């Protein structure tokens, strides 16, 4: 099982140098040595977020950072507009409801992206909306939301702009300062290709003003405490951090710098384009509209007459490649191929070779090599 | 710096096999392989807690588990009795206040332990107390609370018994079922000698009844979600877990089984006894009363005329041994020697040899070898 290739929308395969970094001795997280490591990791996170604002590392999953984003900004008297077009959009709305926030859901058909116009209409209709939450990349549907264009709309309103880039940062275009994002959150185990267990968050000056005013009903995710501890000398976290995972994240961020962030994003886009062409060449149907298709995960409709067990079961048990299934009402109706993190043509070649064989073995009348041939053609075109 | 010996009340030195375990490939946390690992880790946690109840692993520090304990049990209409005799008792109270809970603080002088009688008096005086929170081992003062005796008192009342064993579990006597503890929390980086970044929690049937009734205002730490995900096949966590750290924790728990939990606790008690005798032999004063002294950390009054920089600075910079300072109003007034996790006579021999030399160099008129001599005598006595 150790040789199973993870082609999931997180967790992703982690490079050997990143894994090795986690085996270093634990240092005191209140000491100088850790302060330097923590500062450097936060600074690198800000570079990847493309922001001049401070970033913070949370010892939690991305969901923890989503809760930090919402609960520090708004409370029971506030209203939030939550774009919901997939499982993680739903999660943002659920988190807000948990904190007693009045949530207006902007429903988007799963498999399509929200339009900036729809956000504008909602903001025009209600001036009490304090913040808008958007999931950049819905791994549940394989859709990327137009966060740059929504950002242009947001600039005309007072509402804060909260964006979940958990499964896009490092794999799709994100520019926190240029897009006018006020609160941006991400996770370690997606396009950053670090081990699971860490999240990061960055807040604009406008967001901090609301944090100051808001009496956050969360202790562990209270951002004021993160800011105060981050300003100490040596820099630190308010509560014990995952020191080993931060070693890993720092190494992974170093790998991103070496590759170049723009090169990395372009690689993800090419991965996605090649994957879509391979899917179609195998006679399969894409779930998400191509105009809003994710650069980090491709959702595929389950072929007629086949089940999860047929497709994903064979891929895993016979070919040692793990694909993701559908979530909630999409369970059994789609499967998903993650192509984020360190993935390039090699992993996709293995995946689509195996997928061609799997479909043939499941009785589909296809040319097994058609997918990987289309993949190669796309990579050659660039 | 890599060779610095951590003699802190967490994080502790982590054994090479535990560090190595973290470099294994990441597996899918929704898959069968992880399900087996997660179940096994939770089962081992229950053995260490000495409970027949289910345990859950949280991707957070121990503080996150403290927030889970409080916020799942009580809400704005409820009252909690919070024993406060150090920094972590204060934290329990602060967490409860953050969640709008009515907190009655049972103040205990720092350096002394709460008496079971005081808990009884408070419970007698107010039948609305829904739960009592106690920190078993206050690392901030080096005091252990009599949680078994408090448990006997608690059995006569309806209030739930919440105990923080973050810095005692695996290093002092804890028996969740026998002591009648309803919610018990711990952290990975203390006596369990695993890397920092994980916490564990276990709840009794009575506690679960309150969890069911209570509409917890936390999303990430909502225990119902942990229970539901833990019951899935394969077992999983509701949100992405720190897979690598769980590899490490599982290995560390395996080491505890090999040593034997009772042997391990006895080793910690001997470490503590030997440390206290060494401290006194060096002419230093203990901060905590010996009758309630912690088995995992020894707090020492700062010698007259010396500063943190003199003592802890010399220990770190000249002798590569890291001791902890005092927290809050104890900063500069005490220093603390952690002797938890894998520590045995060897690390203590290094520590007290270095401390003797440090004190001599700082101008104290002592016999530098007196501490380590007393240490050896105590270990010989057993």
GROMACS .gro file of C-alpha atoms in nm, chain B:
model
  382
  383UNK     CA    1   2.152   2.389   1.864
  384UNK     CA    2   2.032   2.052   1.741
  385UNK     CA    3   2.190   1.889   2.042
  386UNK     CA    4   2.005   2.103   2.294
  387UNK     CA    5   1.844   1.887   2.558
  388UNK     CA    6   1.485   1.992   2.623
  389UNK     CA    7   1.415   1.975   2.997
  390UNK     CA    8   1.088   2.158   2.956
  391UNK     CA    9   0.735   2.081   3.069
  392UNK     CA   10   0.667   2.022   2.700
  393UNK     CA   11   0.768   1.999   2.427
  394UNK     CA   12   0.986   1.707   2.523
  395UNK     CA   13   1.263   1.520   2.352
  396UNK     CA   14   1.109   1.278   2.106
  397UNK     CA   15   1.265   0.936   2.051
  398UNK     CA   16   1.431   0.869   1.713
  399UNK     CA   17   1.184   0.593   1.624
  400UNK     CA   18   0.895   0.834   1.680
  401UNK     CA   19   1.059   1.104   1.469
  402UNK     CA   20   1.132   0.851   1.196
  403UNK     CA   21   0.770   0.735   1.191
  404UNK     CA   22   0.665   1.084   1.079
  405UNK     CA   23   0.858   1.055   0.754
  406UNK     CA   24   0.640   0.776   0.620
  407UNK     CA   25   0.436   0.848   0.309
  408UNK     CA   26   0.106   1.027   0.361
  409UNK     CA   27  -0.200   0.804   0.313
  410UNK     CA   28  -0.553   0.912   0.228
  411UNK     CA   29  -0.726   0.999   0.556
  412UNK     CA   30  -1.057   0.875   0.417
  413UNK     CA   31  -0.919   0.533   0.324
  414UNK     CA   32  -0.899   0.191   0.486
  415UNK     CA   33  -0.532   0.210   0.576
  416UNK     CA   34  -0.572   0.530   0.773
  417UNK     CA   35  -0.892   0.398   0.933
  418UNK     CA   36  -0.694   0.113   1.087
  419UNK     CA   37  -0.417   0.346   1.206
  420UNK     CA   38  -0.666   0.594   1.352
  421UNK     CA   39  -0.866   0.327   1.532
  422UNK     CA   40  -0.554   0.171   1.676
  423UNK     CA   41  -0.426   0.508   1.796
  424UNK     CA   42  -0.760   0.593   1.958
  425UNK     CA   43  -0.776   0.252   2.126
  426UNK     CA   44  -0.426   0.298   2.264
  427UNK     CA   45  -0.526   0.641   2.391
  428UNK     CA   46  -0.820   0.486   2.576
  429UNK     CA   47  -0.582   0.239   2.739
  430UNK     CA   48  -0.359   0.521   2.859
  431UNK     CA   49  -0.663   0.717   2.981
  432UNK     CA   50  -0.775   0.390   3.148
  433UNK     CA   51  -1.125   0.416   3.015
  434UNK     CA   52  -1.366   0.191   2.833
  435UNK     CA   53  -1.499   0.496   2.652
  436UNK     CA   54  -1.397   0.596   2.304
  437UNK     CA   55  -1.109   0.842   2.261
  438UNK     CA   56  -1.071   1.092   1.979
  439UNK     CA   57  -0.761   1.253   1.835
  440UNK     CA   58  -0.783   1.625   1.757
  441UNK     CA   59  -0.549   1.808   1.523
  442UNK     CA   60  -0.479   2.092   1.765
  443UNK     CA   61  -0.284   2.167   2.076
  444UNK     CA   62  -0.411   2.063   2.418
  445UNK     CA   63  -0.581   2.403   2.441
  446UNK     CA   64  -0.803   2.302   2.150
  447UNK     CA   65  -0.908   1.993   2.344
  448UNK     CA   66  -0.977   2.208   2.651
  449UNK     CA   67  -1.205   2.424   2.436
  450UNK     CA   68  -1.372   2.111   2.297
  451UNK     CA   69  -1.432   1.986   2.652
  452UNK     CA   70  -1.592   2.308   2.775
  453UNK     CA   71  -1.783   2.422   2.468
  454UNK     CA   72  -1.945   2.086   2.397
  455UNK     CA   73  -2.073   2.050   2.752
  456UNK     CA   74  -2.193   2.396   2.845
  457UNK     CA   75  -2.331   2.714   2.695
  458UNK     CA   76  -2.446   3.064   2.789
  459UNK     CA   77  -2.717   2.944   3.030
  460UNK     CA   78  -2.486   2.717   3.223
  461UNK     CA   79  -2.257   2.758   3.519
  462UNK     CA   80  -1.918   2.598   3.562
  463UNK     CA   81  -1.692   2.575   3.865
  464UNK     CA   82  -1.337   2.629   3.753
  465UNK     CA   83  -1.046   2.550   3.983
  466UNK     CA   84  -0.780   2.815   3.922
  467UNK     CA   85  -0.438   2.770   4.075
  468UNK     CA   86  -0.214   2.840   3.779
  469UNK     CA   87  -0.200   2.942   3.416
  470UNK     CA   88  -0.389   2.643   3.280
  471UNK     CA   89  -0.664   2.666   3.538
  472UNK     CA   90  -0.701   3.029   3.427
  473UNK     CA   91  -0.719   2.909   3.068
  474UNK     CA   92  -1.008   2.673   3.141
  475UNK     CA   93  -1.194   2.966   3.301
  476UNK     CA   94  -1.114   3.200   3.010
  477UNK     CA   95  -1.235   2.944   2.757
  478UNK     CA   96  -1.563   2.909   2.945
  479UNK     CA   97  -1.604   3.288   2.957
  480UNK     CA   98  -1.533   3.311   2.583
  481UNK     CA   99  -1.830   3.081   2.531
  482UNK     CA  100  -2.052   3.296   2.750
  483UNK     CA  101  -2.063   3.042   3.031
  484UNK     CA  102  -2.112   3.165   3.387
  485UNK     CA  103  -1.783   3.081   3.558
  486UNK     CA  104  -1.735   3.051   3.930
  487UNK     CA  105  -1.365   3.047   4.003
  488UNK     CA  106  -1.235   2.843   4.291
  489UNK     CA  107  -0.909   3.028   4.352
  490UNK     CA  108  -0.614   2.830   4.484
  491UNK     CA  109  -0.285   2.987   4.584
  492UNK     CA  110  -0.025   2.924   4.314
  493UNK     CA  111   0.212   2.655   4.437
  494UNK     CA  112  -0.054   2.474   4.638
  495UNK     CA  113  -0.322   2.226   4.535
  496UNK     CA  114  -0.698   2.254   4.558
  497UNK     CA  115  -0.852   2.052   4.840
  498UNK     CA  116  -1.135   1.809   4.763
  499UNK     CA  117  -1.318   1.969   5.056
  500UNK     CA  118  -1.315   2.309   4.884
  501UNK     CA  119  -1.474   2.153   4.576
  502UNK     CA  120  -1.737   1.992   4.798
  503UNK     CA  121  -1.817   2.321   4.969
  504UNK     CA  122  -1.858   2.496   4.633
  505UNK     CA  123  -2.086   2.222   4.502
  506UNK     CA  124  -2.294   2.225   4.818
  507UNK     CA  125  -2.336   2.599   4.791
  508UNK     CA  126  -2.469   2.600   4.437
  509UNK     CA  127  -2.673   2.320   4.286
  510UNK     CA  128  -2.669   2.490   3.945
  511UNK     CA  129  -2.307   2.401   3.879
  512UNK     CA  130  -2.317   2.191   3.565
  513UNK     CA  131  -1.952   2.095   3.553
  514UNK     CA  132  -1.625   2.132   3.741
  515UNK     CA  133  -1.298   2.186   3.556
  516UNK     CA  134  -0.971   2.084   3.714
  517UNK     CA  135  -0.616   2.089   3.579
  518UNK     CA  136  -0.446   1.775   3.704
  519UNK     CA  137  -0.093   1.896   3.665
  520UNK     CA  138  -0.022   2.269   3.662
  521UNK     CA  139   0.302   2.301   3.472
  522UNK     CA  140   0.304   2.671   3.558
  523UNK     CA  141   0.352   2.596   3.929
  524UNK     CA  142   0.469   2.235   3.941
  525UNK     CA  143   0.164   2.124   4.136
  526UNK     CA  144  -0.046   1.810   4.098
  527UNK     CA  145  -0.413   1.829   4.201
  528UNK     CA  146  -0.568   1.535   4.393
  529UNK     CA  147  -0.795   1.429   4.105
  530UNK     CA  148  -0.875   1.089   4.252
  531UNK     CA  149  -1.000   1.242   4.578
  532UNK     CA  150  -1.189   1.517   4.396
  533UNK     CA  151  -1.347   1.240   4.189
  534UNK     CA  152  -1.478   1.079   4.509
  535UNK     CA  153  -1.645   1.409   4.601
  536UNK     CA  154  -1.788   1.451   4.250
  537UNK     CA  155  -1.965   1.114   4.269
  538UNK     CA  156  -2.214   1.266   4.515
  539UNK     CA  157  -2.317   1.543   4.276
  540UNK     CA  158  -2.470   1.565   3.929
  541UNK     CA  159  -2.204   1.801   3.798
  542UNK     CA  160  -1.976   1.666   3.527
  543UNK     CA  161  -1.608   1.625   3.603
  544UNK     CA  162  -1.374   1.776   3.341
  545UNK     CA  163  -1.003   1.712   3.388
  546UNK     CA  164  -0.707   1.845   3.193
  547UNK     CA  165  -0.434   1.580   3.200
  548UNK     CA  166  -0.230   1.752   2.930
  549UNK     CA  167   0.093   1.738   3.125
  550UNK     CA  168   0.024   1.435   3.343
  551UNK     CA  169  -0.117   1.155   3.129
  552UNK     CA  170   0.151   0.891   3.094
  553UNK     CA  171   0.354   1.048   3.376
  554UNK     CA  172   0.121   1.045   3.675
  555UNK     CA  173  -0.161   0.826   3.796
  556UNK     CA  174  -0.471   0.885   3.586
  557UNK     CA  175  -0.761   0.643   3.575
  558UNK     CA  176  -1.050   0.807   3.397
  559UNK     CA  177  -1.311   0.542   3.475
  560UNK     CA  178  -1.205   0.478   3.834
  561UNK     CA  179  -1.178   0.850   3.918
  562UNK     CA  180  -1.518   0.915   3.759
  563UNK     CA  181  -1.385   1.167   3.508
  564UNK     CA  182  -1.650   1.264   3.251
  565UNK     CA  183  -1.433   1.456   3.008
  566UNK     CA  184  -1.058   1.405   3.001
  567UNK     CA  185  -0.820   1.585   2.766
  568UNK     CA  186  -0.451   1.558   2.697
  569UNK     CA  187  -0.179   1.670   2.457
  570UNK     CA  188   0.078   1.480   2.256
  571UNK     CA  189   0.396   1.666   2.345
  572UNK     CA  190   0.419   1.607   2.719
  573UNK     CA  191   0.445   1.273   2.900
  574UNK     CA  192   0.335   1.080   2.592
  575UNK     CA  193   0.662   1.195   2.431
  576UNK     CA  194   0.506   1.241   2.090
  577UNK     CA  195   0.557   1.547   1.870
  578UNK     CA  196   0.350   1.860   1.943
  579UNK     CA  197   0.035   1.928   1.744
  580UNK     CA  198  -0.216   1.667   1.858
  581UNK     CA  199  -0.460   1.641   2.144
  582UNK     CA  200  -0.691   1.366   2.266
  583UNK     CA  201  -1.026   1.368   2.440
  584UNK     CA  202  -1.255   1.107   2.589
  585UNK     CA  203  -1.612   1.149   2.715
  586UNK     CA  204  -1.830   0.943   2.947
  587UNK     CA  205  -2.190   0.847   2.871
  588UNK     CA  206  -2.308   1.123   3.106
  589UNK     CA  207  -2.094   1.374   2.920
  590UNK     CA  208  -2.234   1.259   2.584
  591UNK     CA  209  -2.586   1.318   2.714
  592UNK     CA  210  -2.498   1.682   2.778
  593UNK     CA  211  -2.321   1.706   2.442
  594UNK     CA  212  -2.644   1.590   2.279
  595UNK     CA  213  -2.848   1.853   2.461
  596UNK     CA  214  -2.599   2.134   2.413
  597UNK     CA  215  -2.585   2.324   2.084
  598UNK     CA  216  -2.209   2.369   2.074
  599UNK     CA  217  -2.094   2.701   1.931
  600UNK     CA  218  -1.784   2.548   1.781
  601UNK     CA  219  -1.755   2.388   1.441
  602UNK     CA  220  -1.400   2.255   1.435
  603UNK     CA  221  -1.427   2.111   1.787
  604UNK     CA  222  -1.785   1.982   1.765
  605UNK     CA  223  -1.755   1.642   1.931
  606UNK     CA  224  -2.070   1.502   1.767
  607UNK     CA  225  -1.892   1.530   1.434
  608UNK     CA  226  -1.588   1.347   1.572
  609UNK     CA  227  -1.811   1.069   1.702
  610UNK     CA  228  -2.003   1.037   1.374
  611UNK     CA  229  -1.686   1.028   1.167
  612UNK     CA  230  -1.520   0.788   1.407
  613UNK     CA  231  -1.813   0.550   1.362
  614UNK     CA  232  -1.780   0.544   0.985
  615UNK     CA  233  -1.617   0.253   0.805
  616UNK     CA  234  -1.332   0.323   0.757
  617UNK     CA  235  -1.303   0.527   1.078
  618UNK     CA  236  -1.201   0.884   1.016
  619UNK     CA  237  -1.192   1.236   1.152
  620UNK     CA  238  -1.446   1.498   1.040
  621UNK     CA  239  -1.171   1.726   0.905
  622UNK     CA  240  -0.829   1.656   0.763
  623UNK     CA  241  -0.608   1.517   1.041
  624UNK     CA  242  -0.231   1.548   1.092
  625UNK     CA  243  -0.158   1.210   0.939
  626UNK     CA  244   0.219   1.230   1.000
  627UNK     CA  245   0.177   1.328   1.363
  628UNK     CA  246  -0.065   1.042   1.416
  629UNK     CA  247   0.204   0.806   1.284
  630UNK     CA  248   0.431   0.958   1.549
  631UNK     CA  249   0.175   0.938   1.829
  632UNK     CA  250   0.096   0.576   1.746
  633UNK     CA  251   0.464   0.490   1.769
  634UNK     CA  252   0.499   0.679   2.098
  635UNK     CA  253   0.196   0.498   2.243
  636UNK     CA  254   0.352   0.170   2.135
  637UNK     CA  255   0.665   0.265   2.330
  638UNK     CA  256   0.444   0.330   2.635
  639UNK     CA  257   0.287  -0.014   2.604
  640UNK     CA  258   0.631  -0.170   2.582
  641UNK     CA  259   0.751   0.012   2.893
  642UNK     CA  260   0.425  -0.055   3.076
  643UNK     CA  261   0.210   0.239   3.185
  644UNK     CA  262   0.258   0.174   3.556
  645UNK     CA  263   0.635   0.145   3.515
  646UNK     CA  264   0.632   0.471   3.325
  647UNK     CA  265   0.437   0.653   3.594
  648UNK     CA  266   0.672   0.513   3.861
  649UNK     CA  267   0.970   0.634   3.656
  650UNK     CA  268   0.821   0.984   3.647
  651UNK     CA  269   0.763   0.983   4.022
  652UNK     CA  270   1.122   0.877   4.081
  653UNK     CA  271   1.245   1.146   3.839
  654UNK     CA  272   1.050   1.402   4.040
  655UNK     CA  273   1.167   1.278   4.379
  656UNK     CA  274   1.529   1.272   4.266
  657UNK     CA  275   1.496   1.619   4.112
  658UNK     CA  276   1.356   1.764   4.432
  659UNK     CA  277   1.637   1.615   4.638
  660UNK     CA  278   1.893   1.749   4.390
  661UNK     CA  279   1.737   2.096   4.397
  662UNK     CA  280   1.754   2.106   4.775
  663UNK     CA  281   2.109   1.970   4.781
  664UNK     CA  282   2.212   2.264   4.562
  665UNK     CA  283   2.075   2.502   4.822
  666UNK     CA  284   1.775   2.594   4.610
  667UNK     CA  285   1.415   2.622   4.723
  668UNK     CA  286   1.121   2.436   4.573
  669UNK     CA  287   0.829   2.655   4.466
  670UNK     CA  288   0.548   2.402   4.512
  671UNK     CA  289   0.472   2.233   4.839
  672UNK     CA  290   0.626   1.886   4.837
  673UNK     CA  291   0.297   1.730   4.946
  674UNK     CA  292   0.143   1.828   4.613
  675UNK     CA  293   0.453   1.839   4.395
  676UNK     CA  294   0.413   1.739   4.032
  677UNK     CA  295   0.566   1.414   3.907
  678UNK     CA  296   0.643   1.567   3.569
  679UNK     CA  297   0.786   1.913   3.633
  680UNK     CA  298   0.973   2.070   3.925
  681UNK     CA  299   0.942   2.444   3.985
  682UNK     CA  300   1.237   2.607   4.161
  683UNK     CA  301   1.255   2.952   4.316
  684UNK     CA  302   1.508   3.175   4.142
  685UNK     CA  303   1.812   3.200   4.372
  686UNK     CA  304   1.859   3.536   4.544
  687UNK     CA  305   2.038   3.784   4.322
  688UNK     CA  306   2.025   3.572   4.007
  689UNK     CA  307   1.815   3.629   3.697
  690UNK     CA  308   1.665   3.414   3.425
  691UNK     CA  309   1.955   3.515   3.206
  692UNK     CA  310   2.208   3.398   3.465
  693UNK     CA  311   2.055   3.060   3.529
  694UNK     CA  312   1.856   2.964   3.220
  695UNK     CA  313   2.083   3.161   2.988
  696UNK     CA  314   2.397   2.984   3.109
  697UNK     CA  315   2.224   2.645   3.108
  698UNK     CA  316   2.121   2.697   2.746
  699UNK     CA  317   2.417   2.876   2.595
  700UNK     CA  318   2.701   2.714   2.780
  701UNK     CA  319   2.554   2.374   2.858
  702UNK     CA  320   2.292   2.323   2.583
  703UNK     CA  321   2.017   2.240   2.827
  704UNK     CA  322   1.688   2.424   2.798
  705UNK     CA  323   1.491   2.489   3.117
  706UNK     CA  324   1.158   2.673   3.131
  707UNK     CA  325   1.105   3.010   3.294
  708UNK     CA  326   0.814   3.127   3.503
  709UNK     CA  327   0.493   3.242   3.339
  710UNK     CA  328   0.299   3.564   3.404
  711UNK     CA  329   0.367   3.697   3.755
  712UNK     CA  330   0.616   3.415   3.815
  713UNK     CA  331   0.838   3.526   3.525
  714UNK     CA  332   1.188   3.570   3.661
  715UNK     CA  333   1.082   3.439   4.002
  716UNK     CA  334   1.100   3.068   3.928
  717UNK     CA  335   1.249   2.833   3.674
  718UNK     CA  336   1.110   2.494   3.586
  719UNK     CA  337   1.270   2.160   3.508
  720UNK     CA  338   1.054   1.927   3.302
  721UNK     CA  339   1.127   1.558   3.359
  722UNK     CA  340   0.857   1.398   3.150
  723UNK     CA  341   0.837   1.170   2.851
  724UNK     CA  342   1.154   0.972   2.786
  725UNK     CA  343   1.356   1.139   3.063
  726UNK     CA  344   1.537   0.915   3.310
  727UNK     CA  345   1.847   0.945   3.532
  728UNK     CA  346   2.069   1.020   3.232
  729UNK     CA  347   1.907   1.348   3.132
  730UNK     CA  348   1.870   1.446   3.497
  731UNK     CA  349   2.239   1.371   3.558
  732UNK     CA  350   2.332   1.607   3.275
  733UNK     CA  351   2.087   1.868   3.397
  734UNK     CA  352   2.191   1.876   3.760
  735UNK     CA  353   2.560   1.855   3.676
  736UNK     CA  354   2.516   2.159   3.453
  737UNK     CA  355   2.298   2.336   3.710
  738UNK     CA  356   2.562   2.285   3.979
  739UNK     CA  357   2.832   2.431   3.755
  740UNK     CA  358   2.603   2.715   3.651
  741UNK     CA  359   2.525   2.816   4.009
  742UNK     CA  360   2.892   2.801   4.103
  743UNK     CA  361   2.983   3.015   3.804
  744UNK     CA  362   2.712   3.260   3.903
  745UNK     CA  363   2.891   3.305   4.233
  746UNK     CA  364   2.686   3.082   4.456
  747UNK     CA  365   2.880   2.922   4.739
  748UNK     CA  366   2.778   2.564   4.676
  749UNK     CA  367   2.933   2.229   4.603
  750UNK     CA  368   2.859   2.185   4.227
  751UNK     CA  369   2.834   1.808   4.253
  752UNK     CA  370   2.593   1.811   4.547
  753UNK     CA  371   2.283   1.805   4.329
  754UNK     CA  372   2.384   1.516   4.112
  755UNK     CA  373   2.507   1.327   4.418
  756UNK     CA  374   2.167   1.360   4.585
  757UNK     CA  375   2.012   1.257   4.254
  758UNK     CA  376   2.217   0.938   4.244
  759UNK     CA  377   2.134   0.860   4.606
  760UNK     CA  378   1.763   0.891   4.535
  761UNK     CA  379   1.780   0.673   4.225
  762UNK     CA  380   1.974   0.411   4.426
  763UNK     CA  381   1.706   0.414   4.695
  764UNK     CA  382   1.438   0.383   4.427
   0.00000   0.00000   0.00000
